[in-house]
Coordinates of C-alpha atoms in Angstrom, one line a residue:
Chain A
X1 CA -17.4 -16.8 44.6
X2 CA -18.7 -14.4 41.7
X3 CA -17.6 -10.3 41.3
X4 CA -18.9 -7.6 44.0
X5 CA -22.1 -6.2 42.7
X6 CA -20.9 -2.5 42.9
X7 CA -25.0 -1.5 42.6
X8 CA -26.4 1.8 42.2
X9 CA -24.5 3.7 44.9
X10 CA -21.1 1.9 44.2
X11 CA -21.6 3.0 40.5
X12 CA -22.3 6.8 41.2
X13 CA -19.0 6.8 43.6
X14 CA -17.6 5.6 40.5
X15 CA -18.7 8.4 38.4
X16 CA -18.2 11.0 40.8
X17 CA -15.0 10.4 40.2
X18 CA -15.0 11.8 37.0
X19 CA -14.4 15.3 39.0
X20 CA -10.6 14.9 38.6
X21 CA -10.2 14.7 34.7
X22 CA -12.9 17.6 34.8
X23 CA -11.0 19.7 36.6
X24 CA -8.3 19.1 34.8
X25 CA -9.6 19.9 31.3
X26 CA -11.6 22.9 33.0
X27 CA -8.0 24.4 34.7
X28 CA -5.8 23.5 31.8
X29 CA -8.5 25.0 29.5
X30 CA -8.4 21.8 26.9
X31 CA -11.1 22.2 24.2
X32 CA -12.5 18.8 25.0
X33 CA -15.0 19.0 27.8
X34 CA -18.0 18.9 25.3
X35 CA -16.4 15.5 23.9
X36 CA -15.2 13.1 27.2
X37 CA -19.0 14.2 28.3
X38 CA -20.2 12.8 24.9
X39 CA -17.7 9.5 25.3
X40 CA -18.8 9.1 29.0
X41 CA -22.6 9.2 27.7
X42 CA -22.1 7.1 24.9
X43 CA -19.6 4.4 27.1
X44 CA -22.7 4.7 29.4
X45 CA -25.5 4.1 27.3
X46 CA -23.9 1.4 24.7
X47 CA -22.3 -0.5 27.6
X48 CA -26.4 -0.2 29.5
X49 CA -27.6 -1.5 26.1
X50 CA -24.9 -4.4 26.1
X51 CA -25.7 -5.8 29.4
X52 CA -29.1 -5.8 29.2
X53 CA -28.5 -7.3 25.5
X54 CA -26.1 -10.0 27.2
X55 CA -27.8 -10.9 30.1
X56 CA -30.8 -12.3 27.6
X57 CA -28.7 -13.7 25.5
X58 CA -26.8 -15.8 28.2
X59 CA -30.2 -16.8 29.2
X60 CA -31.4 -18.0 26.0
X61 CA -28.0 -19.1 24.7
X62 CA -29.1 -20.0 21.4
X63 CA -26.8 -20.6 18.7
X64 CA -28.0 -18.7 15.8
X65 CA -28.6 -15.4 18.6
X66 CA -25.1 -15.7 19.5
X67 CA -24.1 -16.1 15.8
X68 CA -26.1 -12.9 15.2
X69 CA -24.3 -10.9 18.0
X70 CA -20.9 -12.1 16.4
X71 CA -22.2 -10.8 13.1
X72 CA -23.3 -7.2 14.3
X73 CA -20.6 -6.7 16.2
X74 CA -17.9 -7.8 12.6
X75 CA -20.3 -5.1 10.5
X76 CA -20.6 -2.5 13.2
X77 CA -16.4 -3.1 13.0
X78 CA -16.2 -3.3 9.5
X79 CA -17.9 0.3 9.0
X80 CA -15.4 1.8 11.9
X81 CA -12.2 0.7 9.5
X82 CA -13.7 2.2 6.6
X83 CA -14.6 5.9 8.5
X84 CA -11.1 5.3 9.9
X85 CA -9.3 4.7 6.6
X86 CA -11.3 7.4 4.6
X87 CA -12.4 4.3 1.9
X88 CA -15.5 4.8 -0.3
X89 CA -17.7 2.0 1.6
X90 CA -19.1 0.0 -1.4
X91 CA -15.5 -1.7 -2.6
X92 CA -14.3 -2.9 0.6
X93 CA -17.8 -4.2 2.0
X94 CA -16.7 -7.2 1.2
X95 CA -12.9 -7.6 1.5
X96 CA -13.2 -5.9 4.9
X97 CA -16.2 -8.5 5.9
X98 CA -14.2 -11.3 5.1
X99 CA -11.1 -10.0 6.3
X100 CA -12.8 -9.3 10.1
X101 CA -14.8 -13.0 9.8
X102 CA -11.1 -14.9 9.2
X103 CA -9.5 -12.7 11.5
X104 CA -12.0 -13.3 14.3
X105 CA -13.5 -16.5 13.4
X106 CA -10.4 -18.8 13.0
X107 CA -8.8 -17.5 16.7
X108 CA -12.3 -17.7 18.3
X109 CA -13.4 -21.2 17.4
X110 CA -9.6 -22.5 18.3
X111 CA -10.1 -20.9 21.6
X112 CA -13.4 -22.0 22.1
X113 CA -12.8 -25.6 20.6
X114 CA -9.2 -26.9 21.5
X115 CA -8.2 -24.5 24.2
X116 CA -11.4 -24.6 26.4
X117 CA -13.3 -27.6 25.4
X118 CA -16.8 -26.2 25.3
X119 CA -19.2 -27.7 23.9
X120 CA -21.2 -25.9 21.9
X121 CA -20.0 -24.0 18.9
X122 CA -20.8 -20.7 20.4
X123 CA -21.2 -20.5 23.9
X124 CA -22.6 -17.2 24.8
X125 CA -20.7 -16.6 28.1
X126 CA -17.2 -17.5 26.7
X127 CA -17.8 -16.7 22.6
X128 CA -19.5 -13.2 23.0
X129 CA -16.4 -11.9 25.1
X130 CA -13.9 -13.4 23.8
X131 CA -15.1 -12.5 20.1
X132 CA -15.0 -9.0 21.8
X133 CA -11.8 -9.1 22.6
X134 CA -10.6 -10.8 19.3
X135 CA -12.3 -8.5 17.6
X136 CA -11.7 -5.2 18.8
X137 CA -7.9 -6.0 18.4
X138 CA -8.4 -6.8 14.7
X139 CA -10.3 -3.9 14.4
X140 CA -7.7 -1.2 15.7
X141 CA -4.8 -3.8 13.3
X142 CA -6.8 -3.4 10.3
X143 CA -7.4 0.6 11.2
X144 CA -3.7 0.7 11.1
X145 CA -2.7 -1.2 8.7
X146 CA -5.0 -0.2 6.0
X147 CA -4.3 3.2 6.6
X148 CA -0.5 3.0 6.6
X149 CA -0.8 1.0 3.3
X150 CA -2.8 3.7 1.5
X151 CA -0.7 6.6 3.0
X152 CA 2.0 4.7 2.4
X153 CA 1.3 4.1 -1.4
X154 CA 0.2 7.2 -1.9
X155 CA 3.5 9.3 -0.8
X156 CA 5.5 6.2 -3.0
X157 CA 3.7 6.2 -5.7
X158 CA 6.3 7.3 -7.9
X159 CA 8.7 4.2 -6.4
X160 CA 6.0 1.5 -7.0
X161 CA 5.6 2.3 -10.1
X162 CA 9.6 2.9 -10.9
X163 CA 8.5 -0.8 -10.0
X164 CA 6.2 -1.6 -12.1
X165 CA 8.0 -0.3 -15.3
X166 CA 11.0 -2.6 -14.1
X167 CA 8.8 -5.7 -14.3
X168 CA 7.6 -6.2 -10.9
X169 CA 4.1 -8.1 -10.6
X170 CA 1.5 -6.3 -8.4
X171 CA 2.9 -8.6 -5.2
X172 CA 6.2 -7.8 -6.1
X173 CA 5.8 -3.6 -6.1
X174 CA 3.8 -3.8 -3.5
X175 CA 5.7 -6.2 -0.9
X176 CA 7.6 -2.8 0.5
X177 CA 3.7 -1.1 1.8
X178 CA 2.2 -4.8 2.5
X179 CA 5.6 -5.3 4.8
X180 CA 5.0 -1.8 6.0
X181 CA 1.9 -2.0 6.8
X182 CA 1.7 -5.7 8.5
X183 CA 4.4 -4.2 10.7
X184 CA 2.7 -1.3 11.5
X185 CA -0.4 -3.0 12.2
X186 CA 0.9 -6.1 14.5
X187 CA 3.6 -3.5 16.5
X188 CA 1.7 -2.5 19.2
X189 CA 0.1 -5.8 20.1
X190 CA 3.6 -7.0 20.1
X191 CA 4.3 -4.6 22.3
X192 CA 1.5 -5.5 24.3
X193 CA 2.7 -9.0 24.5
X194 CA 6.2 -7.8 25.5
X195 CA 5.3 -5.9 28.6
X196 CA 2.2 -7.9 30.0
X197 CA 2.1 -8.1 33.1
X198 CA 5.1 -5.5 33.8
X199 CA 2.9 -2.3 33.0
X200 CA -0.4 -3.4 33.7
X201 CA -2.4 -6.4 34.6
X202 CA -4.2 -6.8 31.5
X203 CA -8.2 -7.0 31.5
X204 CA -9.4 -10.4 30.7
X205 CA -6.8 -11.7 33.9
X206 CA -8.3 -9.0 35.7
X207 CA -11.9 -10.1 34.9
X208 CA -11.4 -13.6 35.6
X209 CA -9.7 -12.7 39.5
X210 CA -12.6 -10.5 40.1
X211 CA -14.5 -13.5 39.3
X212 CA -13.2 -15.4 42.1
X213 CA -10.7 -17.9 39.8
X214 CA -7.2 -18.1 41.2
X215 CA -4.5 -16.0 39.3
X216 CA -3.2 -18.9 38.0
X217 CA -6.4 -19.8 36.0
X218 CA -6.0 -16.1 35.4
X219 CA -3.1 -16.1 33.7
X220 CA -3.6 -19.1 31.6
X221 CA -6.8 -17.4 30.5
X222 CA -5.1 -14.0 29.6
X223 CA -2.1 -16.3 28.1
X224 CA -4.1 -18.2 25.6
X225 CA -6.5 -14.9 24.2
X226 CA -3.3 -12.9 24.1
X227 CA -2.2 -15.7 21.4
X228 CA -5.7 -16.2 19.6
X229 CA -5.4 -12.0 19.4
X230 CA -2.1 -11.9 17.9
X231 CA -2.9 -15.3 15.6
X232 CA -6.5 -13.1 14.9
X233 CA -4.7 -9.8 14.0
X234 CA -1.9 -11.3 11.8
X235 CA -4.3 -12.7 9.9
X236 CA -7.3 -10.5 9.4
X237 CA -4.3 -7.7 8.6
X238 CA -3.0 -9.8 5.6
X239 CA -6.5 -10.8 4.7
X240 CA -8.0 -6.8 4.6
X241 CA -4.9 -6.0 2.3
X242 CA -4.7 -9.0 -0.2
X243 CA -8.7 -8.8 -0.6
X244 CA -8.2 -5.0 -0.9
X245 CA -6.0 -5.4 -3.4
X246 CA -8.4 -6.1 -6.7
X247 CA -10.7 -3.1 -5.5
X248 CA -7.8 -0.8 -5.1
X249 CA -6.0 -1.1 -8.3
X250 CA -6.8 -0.9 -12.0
X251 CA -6.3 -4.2 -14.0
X252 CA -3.4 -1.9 -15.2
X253 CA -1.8 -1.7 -11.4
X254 CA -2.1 1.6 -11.2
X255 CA -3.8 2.8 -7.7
X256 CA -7.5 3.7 -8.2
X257 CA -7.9 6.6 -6.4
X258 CA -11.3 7.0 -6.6
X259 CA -11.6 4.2 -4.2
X260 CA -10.4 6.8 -1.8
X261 CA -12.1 9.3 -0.1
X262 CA -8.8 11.7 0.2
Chain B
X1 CA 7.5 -7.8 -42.4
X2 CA 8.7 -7.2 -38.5
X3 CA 6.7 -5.0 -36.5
X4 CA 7.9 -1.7 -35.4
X5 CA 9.2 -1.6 -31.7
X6 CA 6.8 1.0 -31.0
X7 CA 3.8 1.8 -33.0
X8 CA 1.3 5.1 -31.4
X9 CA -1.7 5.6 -33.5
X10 CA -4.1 8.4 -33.3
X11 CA -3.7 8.9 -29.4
X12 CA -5.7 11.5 -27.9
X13 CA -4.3 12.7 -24.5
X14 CA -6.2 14.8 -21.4
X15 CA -5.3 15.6 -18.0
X16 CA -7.3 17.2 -15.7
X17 CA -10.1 17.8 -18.5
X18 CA -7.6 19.9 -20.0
X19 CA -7.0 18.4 -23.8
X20 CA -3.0 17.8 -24.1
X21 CA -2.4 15.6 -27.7
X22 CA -4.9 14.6 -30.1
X23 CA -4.7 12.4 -32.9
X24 CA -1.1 12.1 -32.1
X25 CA 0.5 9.4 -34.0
X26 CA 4.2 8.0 -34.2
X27 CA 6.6 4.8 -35.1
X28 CA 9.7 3.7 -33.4
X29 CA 11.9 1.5 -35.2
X30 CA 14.6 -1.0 -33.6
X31 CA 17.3 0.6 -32.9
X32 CA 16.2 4.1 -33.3
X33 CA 16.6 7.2 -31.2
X34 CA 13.1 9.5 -31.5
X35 CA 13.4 12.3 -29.7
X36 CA 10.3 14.1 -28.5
X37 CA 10.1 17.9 -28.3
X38 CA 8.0 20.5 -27.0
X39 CA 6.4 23.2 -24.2
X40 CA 6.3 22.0 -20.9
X41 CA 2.8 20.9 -20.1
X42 CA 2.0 19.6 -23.6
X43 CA 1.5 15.5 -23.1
X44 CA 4.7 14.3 -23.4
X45 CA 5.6 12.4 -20.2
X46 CA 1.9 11.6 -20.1
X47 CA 2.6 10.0 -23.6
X48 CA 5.6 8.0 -22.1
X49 CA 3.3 7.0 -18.8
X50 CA 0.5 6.1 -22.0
X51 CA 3.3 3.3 -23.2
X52 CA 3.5 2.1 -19.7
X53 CA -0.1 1.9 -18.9
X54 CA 0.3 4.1 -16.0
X55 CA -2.1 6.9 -17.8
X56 CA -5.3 5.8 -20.1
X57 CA -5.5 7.6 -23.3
X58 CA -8.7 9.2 -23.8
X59 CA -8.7 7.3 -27.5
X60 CA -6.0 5.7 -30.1
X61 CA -4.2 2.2 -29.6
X62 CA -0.4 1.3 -28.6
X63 CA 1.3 -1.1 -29.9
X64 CA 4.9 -2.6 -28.7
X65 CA 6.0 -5.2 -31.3
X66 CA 3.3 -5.2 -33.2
X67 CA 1.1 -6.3 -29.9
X68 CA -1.4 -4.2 -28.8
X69 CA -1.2 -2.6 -25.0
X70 CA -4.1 -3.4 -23.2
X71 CA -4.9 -4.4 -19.4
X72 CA -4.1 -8.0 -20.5
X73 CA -0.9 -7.4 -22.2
X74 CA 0.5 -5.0 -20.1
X75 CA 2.5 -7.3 -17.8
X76 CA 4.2 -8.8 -20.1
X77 CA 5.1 -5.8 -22.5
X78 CA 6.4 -4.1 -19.5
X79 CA 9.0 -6.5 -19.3
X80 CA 10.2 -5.6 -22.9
X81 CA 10.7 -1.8 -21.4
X82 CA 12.9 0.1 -19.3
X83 CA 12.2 3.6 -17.9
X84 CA 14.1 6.5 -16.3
X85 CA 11.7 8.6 -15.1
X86 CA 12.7 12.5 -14.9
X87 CA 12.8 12.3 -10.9
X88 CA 13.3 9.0 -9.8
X89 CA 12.7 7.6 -6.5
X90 CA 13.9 4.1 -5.1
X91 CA 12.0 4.1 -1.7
X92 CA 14.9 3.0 1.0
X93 CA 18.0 1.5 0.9
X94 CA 21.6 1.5 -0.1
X95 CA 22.6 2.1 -4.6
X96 CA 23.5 -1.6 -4.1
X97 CA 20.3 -2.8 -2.5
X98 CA 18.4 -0.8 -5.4
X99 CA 21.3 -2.6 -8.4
X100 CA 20.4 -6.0 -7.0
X101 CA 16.1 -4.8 -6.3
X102 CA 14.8 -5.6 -10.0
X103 CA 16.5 -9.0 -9.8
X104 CA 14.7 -9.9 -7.3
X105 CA 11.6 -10.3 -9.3
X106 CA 10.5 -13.4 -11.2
X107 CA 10.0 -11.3 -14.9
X108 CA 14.2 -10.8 -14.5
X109 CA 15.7 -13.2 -12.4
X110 CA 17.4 -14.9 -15.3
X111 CA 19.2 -11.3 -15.7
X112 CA 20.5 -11.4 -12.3
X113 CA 24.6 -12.0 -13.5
X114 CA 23.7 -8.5 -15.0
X115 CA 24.6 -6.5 -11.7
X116 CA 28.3 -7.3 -11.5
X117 CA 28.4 -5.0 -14.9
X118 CA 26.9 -2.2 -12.4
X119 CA 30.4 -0.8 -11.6
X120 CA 31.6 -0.4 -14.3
X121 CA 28.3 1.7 -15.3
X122 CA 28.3 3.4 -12.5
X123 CA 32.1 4.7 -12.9
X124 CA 31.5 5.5 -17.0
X125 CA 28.8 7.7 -15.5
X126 CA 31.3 9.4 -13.2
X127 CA 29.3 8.4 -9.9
X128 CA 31.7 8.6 -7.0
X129 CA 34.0 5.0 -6.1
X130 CA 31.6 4.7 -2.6
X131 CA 28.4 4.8 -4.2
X132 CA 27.5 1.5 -4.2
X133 CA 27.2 1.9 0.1
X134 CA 25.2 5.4 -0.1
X135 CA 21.8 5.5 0.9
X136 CA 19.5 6.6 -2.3
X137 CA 18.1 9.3 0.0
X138 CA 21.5 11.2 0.2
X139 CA 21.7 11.0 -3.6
X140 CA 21.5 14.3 -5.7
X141 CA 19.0 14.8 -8.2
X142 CA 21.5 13.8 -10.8
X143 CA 22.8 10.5 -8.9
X144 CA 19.5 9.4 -8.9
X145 CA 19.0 9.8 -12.8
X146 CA 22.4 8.2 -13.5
X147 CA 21.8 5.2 -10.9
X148 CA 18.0 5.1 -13.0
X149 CA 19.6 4.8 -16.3
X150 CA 21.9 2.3 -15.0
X151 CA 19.6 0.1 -13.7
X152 CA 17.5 0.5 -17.3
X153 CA 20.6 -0.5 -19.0
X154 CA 21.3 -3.7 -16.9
X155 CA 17.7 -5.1 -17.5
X156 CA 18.6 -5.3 -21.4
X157 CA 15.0 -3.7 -22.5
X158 CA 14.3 -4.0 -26.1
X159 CA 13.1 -0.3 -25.8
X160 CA 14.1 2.5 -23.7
X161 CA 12.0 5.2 -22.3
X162 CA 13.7 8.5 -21.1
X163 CA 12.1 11.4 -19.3
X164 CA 14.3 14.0 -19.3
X165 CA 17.4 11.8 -18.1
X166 CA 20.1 14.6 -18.7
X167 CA 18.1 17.4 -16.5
X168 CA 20.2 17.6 -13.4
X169 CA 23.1 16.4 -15.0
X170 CA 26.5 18.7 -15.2
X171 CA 28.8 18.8 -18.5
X172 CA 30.6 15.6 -17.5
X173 CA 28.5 13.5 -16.5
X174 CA 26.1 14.7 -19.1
X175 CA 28.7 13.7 -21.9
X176 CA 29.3 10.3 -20.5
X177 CA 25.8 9.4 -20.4
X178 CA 25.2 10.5 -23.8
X179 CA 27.7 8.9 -25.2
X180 CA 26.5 5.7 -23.1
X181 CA 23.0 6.3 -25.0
X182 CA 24.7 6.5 -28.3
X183 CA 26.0 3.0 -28.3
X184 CA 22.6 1.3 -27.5
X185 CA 22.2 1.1 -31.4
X186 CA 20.2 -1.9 -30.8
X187 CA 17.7 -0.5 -28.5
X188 CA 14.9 1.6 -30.1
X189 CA 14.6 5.1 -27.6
X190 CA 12.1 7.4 -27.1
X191 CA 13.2 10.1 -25.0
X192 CA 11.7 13.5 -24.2
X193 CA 13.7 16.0 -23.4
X194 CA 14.1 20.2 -23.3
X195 CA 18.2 19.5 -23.7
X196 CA 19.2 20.1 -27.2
X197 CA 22.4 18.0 -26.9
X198 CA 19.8 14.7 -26.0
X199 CA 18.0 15.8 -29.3
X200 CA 21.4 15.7 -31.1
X201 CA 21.7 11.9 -30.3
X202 CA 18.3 11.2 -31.6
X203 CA 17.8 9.9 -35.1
X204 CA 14.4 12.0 -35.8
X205 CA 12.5 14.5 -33.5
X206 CA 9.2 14.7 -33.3
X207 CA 7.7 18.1 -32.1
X208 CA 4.3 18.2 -30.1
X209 CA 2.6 21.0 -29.6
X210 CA -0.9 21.6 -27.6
X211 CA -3.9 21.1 -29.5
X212 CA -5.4 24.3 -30.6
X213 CA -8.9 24.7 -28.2
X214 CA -12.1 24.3 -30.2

């Protein structure tokens, strides 16, 4: 037993219910009419353009297609972090690349490999979502954590390089904002964890119920990508900052600001 | 014949395009106080972040003990320094926590015996009995310079760098941390300074004045 297809009609129910939040910007007078219609068009067309996409791509399931997808979808991430952070683009290219590949790589092939069995390397139907999901986590960790590293560095400059004159290495003036900014970065997918289940039924448990699988299957699903996200953000965080690191700072230590768009 | 402790030849200083010292040139022996003087805005904590490779000079060479200061040597002549920056800041955490923080690094861990002389710093520089437990965010402006020059003192630098370290200090406490300068006759010190009474402690002054525009 697959999902309900909600069809044409099902779908414009749907999006007639996008009266309520209307009226509520409309009687509430919140500047931001012109911008949910943007996101609502834009949700509409890129999610049109991913299900066409993935429904070929299932079909053909060929390794190097999938491997392709994974790829767009890391630099179409990688360019979010640095608009997010306010980086120049050409320093991190790299570090951020990397960083987003270890981060979503490592987690995904685990899952795919020792936790599911498949096997091929990259099965479309379970790699391409799960990746997804992997990857849009370590996408809003690196967001966070890069910013609050810079920010942080920034308004302490004065205290890491206090420091610095005391005889710290690089690592060891800037342990405070890596710590910082790790924290900062993993909190709210720890809080996530914490509450599953409690405040909401998380997506991926949904999806598979809808799917017709038992809750139980459900839950073992949403247990084991709740892991391979925390496992992909911890790692992709540390790996965006330590391969930062040579970009960001003169061979002096001192914080190369032009690196920065602000 | 032994090098000098620090050796500044024909630096030339900018900030902000603006030219601040030019051909600026000066030697620190061992054990020698040079005090630098001059207008606000004319180079000189610039010069002292120069020495610490936290500013580039524009041209000129630095030399600590004879060795030149360069992106390669810069680690490990910083190790031979200690600096009390005019407003220091020590990020969170209690005056103990901040004693014990520079310890903690590899470059001074074989100092680390050094903090139980902290107390008896402190008191000399008439910080209150309790202020090992304060949080460095309740500290005054003054606290914080004392606590600075403390912790410079403890890491037994063969040079001492001081940017205006009596600023925010009253009479007292002013006294008892130049008097605490005074005995580090085996410490070369290049201090910068507006207070007259700092000056008085050094063995030479140098003036600086801002480079005449073209």
């Amino acid at each position: 037993m697959g999902a309900i297809d909600i069809g044409i009609g099902g779908l414009a129910a749907a999006y007639a219910l996008l009266i309520l939040p209307c009226a509520v910007i409309l009687w509430l007078r919140i500047p931001m009419l012109g911008q949910s219609a943007l996101a609502i068009a834009r949700m509409t067309v890129q999610l049109l353009f991913v299900g066409f996409y993935l429904e070929f791509i299932f079909k053909l399931n060929n390794f190097w297609l999938n491997a392709a997808w994974v790829l767009a979808m890391i630099v179409v991430a990688e360019f979010s972090i640095v608009r997010g952070c306010e980086l120049r683009l050409k320093p991190f290219l790299g570090p951020l690349f990397l960083a987003l590949m270890t981060g979503t790589a490592i987690p995904l092939l685990y899952f795919l490999g020792p936790v599911l069995h498949r096997p091929g390397l990259l099965d479309a139907q379970y790699a391409i979502p799960i990746c997804g999901m992997i990857l849009g986590n370590c996408l809003r960790a690196d967001i966070v954590g890069v910013r609050t590293f810079f920010t942080g560095l920034r308004k302490g400059e004065a205290e890491f390089q206090l420091a610095l004159s005391q005889g710290a290495t690089l690592q060891e003036a800037l342990r405070p904002h890596l710590r910082d900014a790790c924290q900062a970065a993993l909190t709210p997918t720890v809080a996530t964890i914490a509450t599953i289940g409690l405040v909401s039924l998380p997506g991926m448990m949904t999806g598979v119920i809808l799917g017709g699988s038992s809750p139980m299957t459900a839950i073992q699903y949403q247990l084991a990508i709740m892991i391979a996200i925390f496992s992909g953000t911890a790692l992709t965080v540390a790996a965006a900052l330590l391969l930062s690191l040579p970009q960001a700072f003169t061979p002096y230590g001192v914080l190369n600001r032009t690196v920065l768009k602000k | 014949m032994m090098p000098s402790a620090l050796d500044i030849d024909g630096l030339a200083i900018s900030f902000n395009g603006k030219s601040l010292l030019r051909d600026f040139s000066l030697t620190v022996g061992h054990g020698e106080h040079v005090a630098l003087n001059g207008p606000s805005g004319c180079g000189k904590t610039t010069l002292l972040r120069c020495v610490l490779g936290f500013a580039t000079p524009d041209a000129g060479a630095i030399r600590v003990d004879g060795e030149a200061l360069d992106a390669r040597t810069v680690w490990e002549l910083r190790q031979r320094i200690a600096y009390v920056p005019q407003s220091p800041e020590f990020g969170d955490g209690t005056v103990e926590e901040v004693l014990h923080r520079p310890f903690a690094y590899k470059a001074n861990a074989a100092l680390a015996a050094n903090v139980s002389r902290a107390p008896e710093l402190l008191k000399r520089l008439r910080l209150p009995d309790d202020a090992m437990s304060k949080q460095t965010g309740d500290l005054s402006g003054g606290e914080k310079q004392r606590l600075a020059l403390v912790v410079a003192l403890l890491l037994e630098r063969k040079m001492l760098l001081l940017d205006e370290p009596t600023a925010a200090l009253d009479g007292e406490a002013k006294a008892a941390a130049l008097e605490l300068l005074r005995e580090q006759s085996d410490m070369a010190i290049l201090s910068v300074s507006h207070d007259e009474a700092l000056r008085k402690t050094a063995a030479r002054v140098v003036n600086i004045s801002t480079p005449k525009e073209p």
